[in-house]
XYZ file of C-alpha atoms in Angstrom:
63
model
C -2.545 3.617 -9.719
C -4.616 2.062 -12.477
C -2.736 -1.221 -12.137
C -3.796 -1.560 -8.500
C -7.190 -2.624 -7.255
C -9.269 -0.151 -5.240
C -8.335 -1.628 -1.877
C -4.684 -1.984 -2.882
C -4.662 1.706 -3.804
C -6.158 2.572 -0.404
C -3.472 0.520 1.328
C -0.711 2.014 -0.852
C -1.741 5.559 0.114
C -1.632 4.694 3.802
C 1.716 2.908 3.423
C 3.016 6.102 1.803
C 1.719 8.045 4.813
C 3.984 5.881 6.980
C 1.307 3.847 8.753
C 2.012 0.342 10.030
C -0.034 -2.646 8.897
C -1.868 -2.572 12.218
C -2.721 1.123 11.822
C -3.833 0.601 8.217
C -6.047 -2.295 9.265
C -7.657 -0.118 11.921
C -8.345 2.679 9.457
C -9.768 0.395 6.762
C -11.522 -2.037 9.128
C -9.587 -5.031 7.806
C -7.220 -7.430 9.561
C -3.490 -6.850 9.793
C -3.001 -10.070 7.825
C -5.202 -8.751 5.001
C -3.165 -5.546 4.932
C 0.024 -7.624 4.708
C -1.481 -9.533 1.790
C -2.344 -6.291 -0.010
C 1.147 -4.873 0.613
C 2.785 -8.027 -0.784
C 0.486 -7.874 -3.807
C 1.366 -4.209 -4.406
C 5.086 -4.962 -4.134
C 4.764 -7.852 -6.604
C 2.659 -5.907 -9.116
C 5.051 -2.957 -9.110
C 8.253 -5.008 -8.906
C 9.290 -3.318 -5.663
C 11.063 -4.689 -2.601
C 10.136 -2.196 0.107
C 7.377 -0.010 1.470
C 9.543 3.065 0.875
C 9.490 2.293 -2.847
C 5.686 2.371 -2.721
C 5.839 5.797 -1.051
C 8.322 7.137 -3.620
C 6.233 5.771 -6.504
C 3.096 7.443 -5.152
C 4.929 10.732 -4.645
C 5.999 10.751 -8.299
C 2.639 9.528 -9.578
C 0.812 12.363 -7.795
C 2.854 15.191 -9.329
């Protein structure tokens, strides 16, 4: 998680919980487009291609 910014980490946790970009935006009081930007940034930083990879990574990181 250290490689992600604070807001990216917040978004990653909610992605792992299975929330949509719209739901994440509502929870964090940011636009859906901003959430999409954070998700793309997370995917790029971690070298992933899907939201499910973010969830799996978080599950292993939190053990």
